[in-house]
mmCIF file of C-alpha atoms and ligand atoms in Angstrom:
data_model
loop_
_atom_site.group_PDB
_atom_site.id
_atom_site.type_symbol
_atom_site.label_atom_id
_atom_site.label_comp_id
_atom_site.label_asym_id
_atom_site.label_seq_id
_atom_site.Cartn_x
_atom_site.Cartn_y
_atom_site.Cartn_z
ATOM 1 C CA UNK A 1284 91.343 121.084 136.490
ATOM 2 C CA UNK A 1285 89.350 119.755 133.270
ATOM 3 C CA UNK A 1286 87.235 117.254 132.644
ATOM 4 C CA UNK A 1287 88.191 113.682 131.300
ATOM 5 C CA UNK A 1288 87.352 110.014 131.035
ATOM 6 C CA UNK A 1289 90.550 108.242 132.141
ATOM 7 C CA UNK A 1290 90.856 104.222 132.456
ATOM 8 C CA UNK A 1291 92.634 102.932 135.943
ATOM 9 C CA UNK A 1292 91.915 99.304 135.190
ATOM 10 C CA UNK A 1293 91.776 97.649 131.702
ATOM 11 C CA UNK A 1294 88.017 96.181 131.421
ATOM 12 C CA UNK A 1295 84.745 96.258 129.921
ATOM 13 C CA UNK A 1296 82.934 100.285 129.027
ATOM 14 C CA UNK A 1297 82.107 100.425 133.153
ATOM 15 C CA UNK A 1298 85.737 100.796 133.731
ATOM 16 C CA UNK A 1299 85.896 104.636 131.765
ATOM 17 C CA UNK A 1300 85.594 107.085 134.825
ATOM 18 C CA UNK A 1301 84.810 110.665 133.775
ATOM 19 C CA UNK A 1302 86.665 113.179 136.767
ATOM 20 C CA UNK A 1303 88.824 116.217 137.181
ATOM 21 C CA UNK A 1304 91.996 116.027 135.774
ATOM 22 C CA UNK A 1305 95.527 118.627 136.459
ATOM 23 C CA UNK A 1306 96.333 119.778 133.170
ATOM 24 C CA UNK A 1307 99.901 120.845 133.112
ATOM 25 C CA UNK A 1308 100.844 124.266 130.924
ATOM 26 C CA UNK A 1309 102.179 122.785 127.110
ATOM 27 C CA UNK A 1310 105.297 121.631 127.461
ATOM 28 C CA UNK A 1311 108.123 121.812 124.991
ATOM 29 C CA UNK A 1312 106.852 120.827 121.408
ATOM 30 C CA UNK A 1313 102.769 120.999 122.682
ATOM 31 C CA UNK A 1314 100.085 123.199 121.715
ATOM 32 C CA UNK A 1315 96.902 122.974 124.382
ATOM 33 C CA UNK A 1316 93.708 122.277 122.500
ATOM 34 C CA UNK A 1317 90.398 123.469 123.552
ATOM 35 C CA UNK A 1318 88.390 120.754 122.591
ATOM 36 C CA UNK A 1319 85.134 120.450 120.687
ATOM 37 C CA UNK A 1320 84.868 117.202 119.391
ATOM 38 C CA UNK A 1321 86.563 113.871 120.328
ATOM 39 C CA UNK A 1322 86.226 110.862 117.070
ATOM 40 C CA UNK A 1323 84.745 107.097 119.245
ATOM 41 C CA UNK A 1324 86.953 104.327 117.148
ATOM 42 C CA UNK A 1325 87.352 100.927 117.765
ATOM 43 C CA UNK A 1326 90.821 101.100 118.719
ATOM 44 C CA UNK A 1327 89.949 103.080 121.659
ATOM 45 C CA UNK A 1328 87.903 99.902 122.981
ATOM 46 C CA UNK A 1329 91.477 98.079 122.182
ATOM 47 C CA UNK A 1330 93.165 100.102 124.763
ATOM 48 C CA UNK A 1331 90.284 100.307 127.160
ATOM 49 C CA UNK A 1332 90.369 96.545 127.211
ATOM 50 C CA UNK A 1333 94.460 96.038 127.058
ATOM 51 C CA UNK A 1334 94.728 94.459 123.579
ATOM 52 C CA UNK A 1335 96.873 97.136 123.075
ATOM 53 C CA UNK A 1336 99.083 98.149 125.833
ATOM 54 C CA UNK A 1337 99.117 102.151 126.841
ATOM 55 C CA UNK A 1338 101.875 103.857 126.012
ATOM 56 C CA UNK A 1339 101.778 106.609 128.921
ATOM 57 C CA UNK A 1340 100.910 103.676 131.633
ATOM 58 C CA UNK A 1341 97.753 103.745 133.753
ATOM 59 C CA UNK A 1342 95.836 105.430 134.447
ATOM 60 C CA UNK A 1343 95.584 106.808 130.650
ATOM 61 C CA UNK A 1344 93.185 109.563 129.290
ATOM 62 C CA UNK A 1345 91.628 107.156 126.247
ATOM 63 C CA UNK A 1346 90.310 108.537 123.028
ATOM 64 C CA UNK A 1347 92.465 108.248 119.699
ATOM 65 C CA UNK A 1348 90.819 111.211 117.864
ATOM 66 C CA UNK A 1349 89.819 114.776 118.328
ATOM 67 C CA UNK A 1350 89.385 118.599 116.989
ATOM 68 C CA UNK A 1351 89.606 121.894 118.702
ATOM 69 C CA UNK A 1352 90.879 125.220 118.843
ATOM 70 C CA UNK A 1353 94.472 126.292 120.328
ATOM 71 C CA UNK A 1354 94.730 127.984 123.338
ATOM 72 C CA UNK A 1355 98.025 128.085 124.418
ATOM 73 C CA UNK A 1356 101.183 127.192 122.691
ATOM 74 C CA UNK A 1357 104.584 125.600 124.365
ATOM 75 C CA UNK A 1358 108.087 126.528 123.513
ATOM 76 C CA UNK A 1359 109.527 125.324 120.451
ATOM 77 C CA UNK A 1360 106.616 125.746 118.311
ATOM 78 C CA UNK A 1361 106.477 128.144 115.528
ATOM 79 C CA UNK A 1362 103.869 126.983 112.983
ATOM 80 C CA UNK A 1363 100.733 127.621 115.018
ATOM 81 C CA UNK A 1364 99.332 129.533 117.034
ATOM 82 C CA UNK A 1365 96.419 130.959 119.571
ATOM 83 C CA UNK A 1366 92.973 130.615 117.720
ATOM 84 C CA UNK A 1367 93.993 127.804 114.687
ATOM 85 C CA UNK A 1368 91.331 125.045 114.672
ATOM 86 C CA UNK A 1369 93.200 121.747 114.794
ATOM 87 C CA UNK A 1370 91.954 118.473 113.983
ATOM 88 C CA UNK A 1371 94.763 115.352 115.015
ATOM 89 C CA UNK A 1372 95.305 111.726 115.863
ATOM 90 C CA UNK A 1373 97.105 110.754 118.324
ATOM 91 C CA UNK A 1374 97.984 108.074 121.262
ATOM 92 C CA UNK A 1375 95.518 108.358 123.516
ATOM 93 C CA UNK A 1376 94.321 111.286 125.548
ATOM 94 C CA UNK A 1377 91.741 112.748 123.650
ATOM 95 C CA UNK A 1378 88.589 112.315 125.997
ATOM 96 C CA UNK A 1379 89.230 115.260 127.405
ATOM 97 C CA UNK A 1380 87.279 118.878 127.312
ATOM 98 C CA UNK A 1381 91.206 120.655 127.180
ATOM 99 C CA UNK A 1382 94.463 118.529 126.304
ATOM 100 C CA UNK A 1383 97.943 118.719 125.373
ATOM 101 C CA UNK A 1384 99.334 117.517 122.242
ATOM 102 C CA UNK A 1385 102.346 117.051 120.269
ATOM 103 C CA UNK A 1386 102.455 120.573 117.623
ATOM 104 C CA UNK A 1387 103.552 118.170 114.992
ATOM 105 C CA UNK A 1388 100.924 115.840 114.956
ATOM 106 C CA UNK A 1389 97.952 118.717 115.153
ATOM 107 C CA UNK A 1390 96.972 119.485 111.154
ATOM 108 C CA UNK A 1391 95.105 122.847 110.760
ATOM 109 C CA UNK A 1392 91.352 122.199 109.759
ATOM 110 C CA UNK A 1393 90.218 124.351 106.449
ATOM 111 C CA UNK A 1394 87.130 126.390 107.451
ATOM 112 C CA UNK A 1395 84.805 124.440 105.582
ATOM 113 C CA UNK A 1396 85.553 121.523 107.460
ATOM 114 C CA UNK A 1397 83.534 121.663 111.016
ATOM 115 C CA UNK A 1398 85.466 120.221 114.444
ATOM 116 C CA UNK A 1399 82.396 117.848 114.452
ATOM 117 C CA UNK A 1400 83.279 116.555 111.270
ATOM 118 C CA UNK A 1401 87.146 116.998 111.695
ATOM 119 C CA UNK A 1402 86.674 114.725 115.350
ATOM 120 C CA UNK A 1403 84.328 112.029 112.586
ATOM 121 C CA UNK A 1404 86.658 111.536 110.345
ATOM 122 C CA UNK A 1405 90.931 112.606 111.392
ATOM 123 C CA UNK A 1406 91.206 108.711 112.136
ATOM 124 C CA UNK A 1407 88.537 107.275 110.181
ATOM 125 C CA UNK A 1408 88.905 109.058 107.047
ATOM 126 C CA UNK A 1409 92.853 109.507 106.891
ATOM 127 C CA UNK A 1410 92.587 106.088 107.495
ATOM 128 C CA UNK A 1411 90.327 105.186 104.080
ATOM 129 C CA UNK A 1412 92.982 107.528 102.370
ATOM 130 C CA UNK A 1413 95.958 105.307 103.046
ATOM 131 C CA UNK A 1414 93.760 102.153 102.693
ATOM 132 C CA UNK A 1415 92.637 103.036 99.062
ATOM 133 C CA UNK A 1416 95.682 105.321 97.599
ATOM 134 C CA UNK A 1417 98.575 103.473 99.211
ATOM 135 C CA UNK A 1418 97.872 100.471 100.933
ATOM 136 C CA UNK A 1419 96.164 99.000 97.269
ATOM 137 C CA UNK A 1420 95.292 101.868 94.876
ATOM 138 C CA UNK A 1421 91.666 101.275 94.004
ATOM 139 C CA UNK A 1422 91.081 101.672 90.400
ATOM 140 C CA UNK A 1423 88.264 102.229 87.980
ATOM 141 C CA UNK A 1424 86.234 99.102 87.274
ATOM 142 C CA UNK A 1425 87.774 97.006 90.300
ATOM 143 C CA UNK A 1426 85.885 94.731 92.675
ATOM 144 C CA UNK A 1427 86.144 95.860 96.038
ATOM 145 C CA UNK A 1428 85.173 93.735 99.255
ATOM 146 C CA UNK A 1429 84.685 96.468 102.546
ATOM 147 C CA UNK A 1430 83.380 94.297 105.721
ATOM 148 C CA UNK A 1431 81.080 96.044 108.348
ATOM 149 C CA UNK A 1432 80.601 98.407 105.012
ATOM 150 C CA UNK A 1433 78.015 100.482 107.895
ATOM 151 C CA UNK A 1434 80.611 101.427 110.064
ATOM 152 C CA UNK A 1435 82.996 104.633 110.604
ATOM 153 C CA UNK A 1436 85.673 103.493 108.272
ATOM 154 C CA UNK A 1437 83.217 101.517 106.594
ATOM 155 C CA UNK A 1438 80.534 104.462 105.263
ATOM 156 C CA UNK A 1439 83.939 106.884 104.113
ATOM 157 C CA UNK A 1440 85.337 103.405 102.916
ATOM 158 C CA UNK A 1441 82.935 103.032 100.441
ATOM 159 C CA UNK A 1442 82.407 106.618 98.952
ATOM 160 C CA UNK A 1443 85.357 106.697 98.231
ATOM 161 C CA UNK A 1444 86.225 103.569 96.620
ATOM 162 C CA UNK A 1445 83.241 104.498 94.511
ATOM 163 C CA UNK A 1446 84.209 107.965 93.801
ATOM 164 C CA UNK A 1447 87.520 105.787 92.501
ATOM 165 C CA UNK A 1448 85.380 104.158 90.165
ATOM 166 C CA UNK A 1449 85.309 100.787 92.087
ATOM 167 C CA UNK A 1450 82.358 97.911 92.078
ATOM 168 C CA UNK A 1451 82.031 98.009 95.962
ATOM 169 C CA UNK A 1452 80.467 94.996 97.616
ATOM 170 C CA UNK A 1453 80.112 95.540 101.854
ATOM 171 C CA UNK A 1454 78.668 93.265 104.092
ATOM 172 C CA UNK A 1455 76.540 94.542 107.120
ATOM 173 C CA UNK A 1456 74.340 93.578 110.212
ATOM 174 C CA UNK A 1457 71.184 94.418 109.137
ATOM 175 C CA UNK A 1458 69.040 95.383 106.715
ATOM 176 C CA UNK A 1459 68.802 98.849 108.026
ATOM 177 C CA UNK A 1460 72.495 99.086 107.468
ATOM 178 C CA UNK A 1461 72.600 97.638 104.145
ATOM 179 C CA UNK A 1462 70.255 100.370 102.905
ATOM 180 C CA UNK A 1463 72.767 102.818 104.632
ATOM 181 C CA UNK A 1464 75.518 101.661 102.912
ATOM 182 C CA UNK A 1465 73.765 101.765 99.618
ATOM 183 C CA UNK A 1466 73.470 105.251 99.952
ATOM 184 C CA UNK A 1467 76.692 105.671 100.593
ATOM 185 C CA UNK A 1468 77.767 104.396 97.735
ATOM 186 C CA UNK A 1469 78.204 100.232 98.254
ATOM 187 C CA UNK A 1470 76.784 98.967 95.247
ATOM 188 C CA UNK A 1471 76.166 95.104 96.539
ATOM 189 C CA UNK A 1472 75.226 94.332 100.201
ATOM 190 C CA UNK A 1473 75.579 91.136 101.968
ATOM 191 C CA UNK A 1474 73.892 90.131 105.043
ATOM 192 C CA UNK A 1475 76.785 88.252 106.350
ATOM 193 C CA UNK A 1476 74.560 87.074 109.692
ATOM 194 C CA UNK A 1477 72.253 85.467 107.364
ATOM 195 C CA UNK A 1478 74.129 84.985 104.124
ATOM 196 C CA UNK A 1479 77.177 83.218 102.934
ATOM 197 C CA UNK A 1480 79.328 86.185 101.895
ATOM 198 C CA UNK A 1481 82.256 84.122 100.042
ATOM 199 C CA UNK A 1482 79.171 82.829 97.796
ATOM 200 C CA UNK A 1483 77.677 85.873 97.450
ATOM 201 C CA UNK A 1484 80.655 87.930 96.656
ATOM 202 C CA UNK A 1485 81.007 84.867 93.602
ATOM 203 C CA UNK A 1486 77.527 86.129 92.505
ATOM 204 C CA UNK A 1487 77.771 89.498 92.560
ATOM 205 C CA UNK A 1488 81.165 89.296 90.353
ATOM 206 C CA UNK A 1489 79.943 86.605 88.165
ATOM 207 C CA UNK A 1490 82.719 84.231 89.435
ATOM 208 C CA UNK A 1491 85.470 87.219 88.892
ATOM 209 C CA UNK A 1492 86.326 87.793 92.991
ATOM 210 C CA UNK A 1493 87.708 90.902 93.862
ATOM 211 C CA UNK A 1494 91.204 92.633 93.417
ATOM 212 C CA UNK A 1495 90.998 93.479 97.176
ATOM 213 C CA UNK A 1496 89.209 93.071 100.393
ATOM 214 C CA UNK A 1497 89.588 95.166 103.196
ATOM 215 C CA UNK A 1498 89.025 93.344 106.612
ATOM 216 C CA UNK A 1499 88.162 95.526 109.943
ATOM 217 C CA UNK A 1500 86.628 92.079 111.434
ATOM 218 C CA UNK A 1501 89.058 89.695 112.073
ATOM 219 C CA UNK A 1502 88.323 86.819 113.920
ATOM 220 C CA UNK A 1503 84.930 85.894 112.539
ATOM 221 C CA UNK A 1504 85.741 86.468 108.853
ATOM 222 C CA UNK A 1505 89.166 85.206 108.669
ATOM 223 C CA UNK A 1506 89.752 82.915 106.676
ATOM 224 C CA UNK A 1507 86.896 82.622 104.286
ATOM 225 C CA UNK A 1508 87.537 86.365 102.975
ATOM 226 C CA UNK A 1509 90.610 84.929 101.503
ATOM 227 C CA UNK A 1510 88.057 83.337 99.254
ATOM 228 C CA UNK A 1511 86.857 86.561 98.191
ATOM 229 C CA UNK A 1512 89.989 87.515 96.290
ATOM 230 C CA UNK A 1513 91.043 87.101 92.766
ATOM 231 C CA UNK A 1514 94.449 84.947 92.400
ATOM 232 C CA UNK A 1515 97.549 87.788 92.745
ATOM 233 C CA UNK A 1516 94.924 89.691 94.756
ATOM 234 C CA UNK A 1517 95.216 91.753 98.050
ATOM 235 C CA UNK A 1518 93.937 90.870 101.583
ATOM 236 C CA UNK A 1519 93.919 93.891 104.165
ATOM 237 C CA UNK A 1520 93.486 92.786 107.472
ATOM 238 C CA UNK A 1521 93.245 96.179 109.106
ATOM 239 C CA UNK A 1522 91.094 95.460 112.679
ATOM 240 C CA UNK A 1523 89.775 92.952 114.969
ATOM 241 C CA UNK A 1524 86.293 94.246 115.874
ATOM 242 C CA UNK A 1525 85.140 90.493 116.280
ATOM 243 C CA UNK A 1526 88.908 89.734 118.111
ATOM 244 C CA UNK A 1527 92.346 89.275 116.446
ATOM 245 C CA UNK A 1528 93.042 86.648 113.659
ATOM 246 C CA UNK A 1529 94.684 83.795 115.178
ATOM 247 C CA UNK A 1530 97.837 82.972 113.948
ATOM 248 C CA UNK A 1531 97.998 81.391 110.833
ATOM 249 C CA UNK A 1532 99.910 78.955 108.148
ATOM 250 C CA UNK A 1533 101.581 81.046 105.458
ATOM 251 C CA UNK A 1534 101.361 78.745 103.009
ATOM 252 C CA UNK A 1535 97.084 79.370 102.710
ATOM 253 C CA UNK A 1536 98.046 82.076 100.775
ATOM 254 C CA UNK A 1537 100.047 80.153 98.014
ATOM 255 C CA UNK A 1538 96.728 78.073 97.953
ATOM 256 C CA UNK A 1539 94.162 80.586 97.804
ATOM 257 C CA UNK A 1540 95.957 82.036 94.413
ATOM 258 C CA UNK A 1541 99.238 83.265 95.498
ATOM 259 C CA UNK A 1542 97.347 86.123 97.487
ATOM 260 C CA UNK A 1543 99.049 89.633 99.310
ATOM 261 C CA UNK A 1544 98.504 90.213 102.627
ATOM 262 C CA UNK A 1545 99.111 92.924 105.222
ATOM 263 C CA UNK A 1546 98.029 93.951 107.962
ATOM 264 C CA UNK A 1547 98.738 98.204 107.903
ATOM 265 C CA UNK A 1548 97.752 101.099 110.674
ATOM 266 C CA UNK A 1549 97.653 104.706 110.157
ATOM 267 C CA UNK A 1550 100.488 104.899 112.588
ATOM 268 C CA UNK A 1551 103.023 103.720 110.196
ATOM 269 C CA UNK A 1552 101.816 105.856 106.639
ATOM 270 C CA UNK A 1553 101.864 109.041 108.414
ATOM 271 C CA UNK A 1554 104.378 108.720 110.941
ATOM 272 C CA UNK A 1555 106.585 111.136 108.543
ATOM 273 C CA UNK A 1556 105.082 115.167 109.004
ATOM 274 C CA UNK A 1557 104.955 115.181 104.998
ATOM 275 C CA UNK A 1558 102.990 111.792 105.075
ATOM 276 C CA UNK A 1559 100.322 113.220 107.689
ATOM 277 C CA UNK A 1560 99.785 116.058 105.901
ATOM 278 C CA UNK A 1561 99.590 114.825 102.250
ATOM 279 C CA UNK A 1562 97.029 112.456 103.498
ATOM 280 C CA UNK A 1563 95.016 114.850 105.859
ATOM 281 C CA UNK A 1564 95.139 117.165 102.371
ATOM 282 C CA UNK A 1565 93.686 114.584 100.484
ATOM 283 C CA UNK A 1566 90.663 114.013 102.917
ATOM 284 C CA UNK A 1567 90.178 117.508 103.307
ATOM 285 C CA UNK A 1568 90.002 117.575 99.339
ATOM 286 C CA UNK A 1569 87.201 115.039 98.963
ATOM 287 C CA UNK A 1570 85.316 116.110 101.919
ATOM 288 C CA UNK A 1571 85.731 119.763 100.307
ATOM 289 C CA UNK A 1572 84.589 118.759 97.060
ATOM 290 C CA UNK A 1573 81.449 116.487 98.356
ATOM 291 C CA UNK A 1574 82.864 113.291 96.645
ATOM 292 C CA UNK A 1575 83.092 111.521 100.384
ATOM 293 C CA UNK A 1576 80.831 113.207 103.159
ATOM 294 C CA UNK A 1577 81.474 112.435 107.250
ATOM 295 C CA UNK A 1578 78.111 110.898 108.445
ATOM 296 C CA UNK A 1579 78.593 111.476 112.105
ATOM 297 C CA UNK A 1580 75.632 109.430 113.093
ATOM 298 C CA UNK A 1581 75.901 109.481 117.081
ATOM 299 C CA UNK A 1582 76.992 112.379 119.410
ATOM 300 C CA UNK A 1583 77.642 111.797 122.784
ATOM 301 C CA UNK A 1584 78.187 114.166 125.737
ATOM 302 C CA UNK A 1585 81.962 113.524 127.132
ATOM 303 C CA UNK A 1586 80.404 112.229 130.355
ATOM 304 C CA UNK A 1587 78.422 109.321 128.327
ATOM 305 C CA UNK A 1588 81.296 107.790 127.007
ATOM 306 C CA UNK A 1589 80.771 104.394 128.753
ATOM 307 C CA UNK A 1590 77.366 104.318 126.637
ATOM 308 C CA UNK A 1591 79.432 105.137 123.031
ATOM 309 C CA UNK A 1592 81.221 102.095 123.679
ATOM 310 C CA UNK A 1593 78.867 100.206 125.005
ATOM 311 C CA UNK A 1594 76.864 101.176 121.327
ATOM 312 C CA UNK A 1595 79.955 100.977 119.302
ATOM 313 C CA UNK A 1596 80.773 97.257 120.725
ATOM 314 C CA UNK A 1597 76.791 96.343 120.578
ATOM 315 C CA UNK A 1598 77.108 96.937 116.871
ATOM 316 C CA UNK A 1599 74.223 99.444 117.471
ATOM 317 C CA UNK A 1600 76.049 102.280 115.912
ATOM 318 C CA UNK A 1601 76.074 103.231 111.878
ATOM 319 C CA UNK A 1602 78.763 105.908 110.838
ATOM 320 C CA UNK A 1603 81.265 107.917 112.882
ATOM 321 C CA UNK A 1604 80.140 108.795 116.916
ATOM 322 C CA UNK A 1605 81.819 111.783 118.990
ATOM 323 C CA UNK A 1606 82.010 113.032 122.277
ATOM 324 C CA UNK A 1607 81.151 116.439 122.775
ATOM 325 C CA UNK A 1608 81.717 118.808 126.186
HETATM 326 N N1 NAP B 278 94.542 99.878 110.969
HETATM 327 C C1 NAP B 278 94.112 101.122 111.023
HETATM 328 O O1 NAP B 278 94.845 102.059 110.655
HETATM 329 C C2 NAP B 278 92.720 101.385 111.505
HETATM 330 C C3 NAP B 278 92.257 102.690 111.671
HETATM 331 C C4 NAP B 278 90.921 102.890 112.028
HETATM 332 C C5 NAP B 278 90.086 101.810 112.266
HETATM 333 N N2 NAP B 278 90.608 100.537 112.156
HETATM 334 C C6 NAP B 278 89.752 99.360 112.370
HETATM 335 O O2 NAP B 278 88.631 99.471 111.524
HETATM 336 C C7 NAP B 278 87.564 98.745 112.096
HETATM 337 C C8 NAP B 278 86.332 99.629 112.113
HETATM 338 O O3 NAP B 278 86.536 100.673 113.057
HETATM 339 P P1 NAP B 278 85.391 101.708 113.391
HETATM 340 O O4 NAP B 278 85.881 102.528 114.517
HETATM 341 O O5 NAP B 278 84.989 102.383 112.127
HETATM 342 O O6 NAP B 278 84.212 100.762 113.914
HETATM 343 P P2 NAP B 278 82.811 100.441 113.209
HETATM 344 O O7 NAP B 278 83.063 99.802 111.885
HETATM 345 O O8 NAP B 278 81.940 101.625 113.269
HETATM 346 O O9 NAP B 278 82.216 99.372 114.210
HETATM 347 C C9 NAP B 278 82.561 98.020 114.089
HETATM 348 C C10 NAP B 278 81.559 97.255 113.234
HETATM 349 O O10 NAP B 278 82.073 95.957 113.039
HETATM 350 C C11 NAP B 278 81.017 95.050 112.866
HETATM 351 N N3 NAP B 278 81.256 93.857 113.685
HETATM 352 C C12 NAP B 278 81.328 92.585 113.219
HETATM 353 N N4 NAP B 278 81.553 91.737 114.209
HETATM 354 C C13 NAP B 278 81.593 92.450 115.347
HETATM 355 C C14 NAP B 278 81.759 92.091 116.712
HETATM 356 N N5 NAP B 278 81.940 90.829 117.103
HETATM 357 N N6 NAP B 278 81.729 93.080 117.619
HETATM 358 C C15 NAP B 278 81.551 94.353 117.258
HETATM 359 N N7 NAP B 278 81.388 94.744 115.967
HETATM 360 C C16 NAP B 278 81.398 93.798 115.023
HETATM 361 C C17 NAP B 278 79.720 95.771 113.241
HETATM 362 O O11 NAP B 278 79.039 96.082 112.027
HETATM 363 P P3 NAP B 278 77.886 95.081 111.490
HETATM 364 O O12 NAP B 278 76.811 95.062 112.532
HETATM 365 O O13 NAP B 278 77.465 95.686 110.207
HETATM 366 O O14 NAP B 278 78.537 93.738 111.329
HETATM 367 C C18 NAP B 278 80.206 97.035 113.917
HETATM 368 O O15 NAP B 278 79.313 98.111 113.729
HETATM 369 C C19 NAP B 278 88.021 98.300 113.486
HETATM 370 O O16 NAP B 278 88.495 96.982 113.410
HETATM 371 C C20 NAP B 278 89.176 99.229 113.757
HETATM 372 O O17 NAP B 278 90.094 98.705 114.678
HETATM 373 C C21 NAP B 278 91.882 100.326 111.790
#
């Protein structure tokens, strides 16, 4: 039996029940991963809640994102072994203090990278990669809108838009957070509780907009961010913290300058072995090198999860939070 927070009944944090699981041995294709470190995202609260559906039915083991060290290996898998440190993202199933997992979605951590910082940043960070490099490729000298600029994608969002040479502008919830995300490299904040953001992003660009604004609220800031962006620009509408954005007329992007829009998830760029990797290489480059660093800013034992959401959905939390045995 091993520990794990499983969801019988989509709902609000009460409804994550830590208990005794079976864990089966690996099956065909799996590695079992002694875990030290599971990543707290957003999406997570998605499932928990039944925006998105589970893929494995109910109840489900929730948790997106995680990092440990193998401990038993299934057959069919040659490329690692007992004792590699692993770092991965994957469906569901990684609040959990042992797991299963697919072999060919694990990625073996370099040893400078910790499984604290690998559980921080598999989702969040790989997730900044695509976003920047091949969603839009942020260029020298561009101005760069990056809502809830405090938050897990939002702190590696910035560094490295900056380390790309970018004018980044993030909006925040308070003033404590703005100061955060100055020193992680946002070179504007905006109080968007108190502020007018579209008006304020006009300021800060003398008039200019931005080339691209990358949207992890949804509801609430759809659709004046469209105002944010230069004509020919790019809007990336890649979460729904606040709730989805309603469905919408097509033809407000001929209007707002003949605008781009898409809405991406990790999912899709590294669904391909070769994509996962290149990306999780790239991260592991700038995280190497110091140009982006992993502020996990909340650590949480596995039985507290209820209270990480409960802090991730209060907007109480700053940075990446993980659950630890
Ligand atoms: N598409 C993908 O591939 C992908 C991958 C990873 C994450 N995401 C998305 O990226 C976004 C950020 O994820 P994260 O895990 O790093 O979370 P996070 O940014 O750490 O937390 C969400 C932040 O959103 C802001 N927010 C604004 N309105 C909110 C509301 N009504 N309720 C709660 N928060 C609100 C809060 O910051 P302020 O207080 O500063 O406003 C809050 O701290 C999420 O939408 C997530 O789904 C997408």
């Amino acid at each position: 039996m091993v520990a794990a927070v499983r969801v019988h009944k989509h709902g609000g944090p009460e409804v994550l029940t830590y208990e005794q699981i079976e864990l089966p041995a690996p099956g065909q294709g799996q590695v079992r991963v002694k875990q030290h470190a599971a990543g707290v995202n957003f999406i997570d609260t998605y499932f928990r809640g039944g925006l998105y559906p589970s893929p494995v039915g109910m109840p489900f083991v929730a948790g997106n994102e995680g990092a440990g060290e193998v401990t038993a290996v299934g057959p069919g898998v040659s490329d690692l072994k007992v004792g590699d440190r692993v770092g991965y993202v994957v469906g569901l199933g990684a609040y959990a203090d042992e797991r299963n997992l697919a072999a060919d979605r694990a990625v073996k951590l370099p040893s400078s990278i910790s499984y604290e910082q690998a559980a921080g940043m598999m989702l969040k960070g790989m997730t900044v990669e695509y976003l920047v490099k091949r969603t839009f490729k942020v260029e020298k000298g561009m101005n760069v809108l990056v809502h809830a600029a405090a938050g897990g994608v939002g702190l590696i969002l910035c560094q490295w838009a900056n380390y790309l040479g970018a004018n980044v502008i993030g909006t925040v919830g308070s003033k404590e957070k703005a100061d955060l995300a100055k020193a992680n490299g946002c070179h504007h904040t905006i109080l968007y509780s108190t502020e007018n953001f579209v008006d304020r992003v006009k300021q800060v660009t003398n008039g200019a907009l931005c080339e691209v604004a990358y949207d992890g609220i949804g509801k609430t800031t759809f659709p004046a961010t469209l105002d944010c962006i230069k004509p020919l620009g790019m809007f990336v509408s890649f979460g729904s913290a606040s709730g989805p954005v309603s469905a919408f007329d097509i033809n407000i992007l001929q209007q707002k300058g003949s605008l781009f829009a898409t809405r991406p998830t990790l999912n899709t760029y590294a669904a391909k072995r070769a994509d996962l990797l290149a990306i999780a290489n790239d991260l592991f480059d700038v995280v190497g090198n110091g140009k982006v660093k992993i502020p996990v800013n909340q650590t949480y034992k596995l039985k507290d999860a209820r209270k990480a959401h409960e802090d991730l959905e209060g907007r109480k939390t700053t940075g990446s939070s993980i659950l630890v045995p």
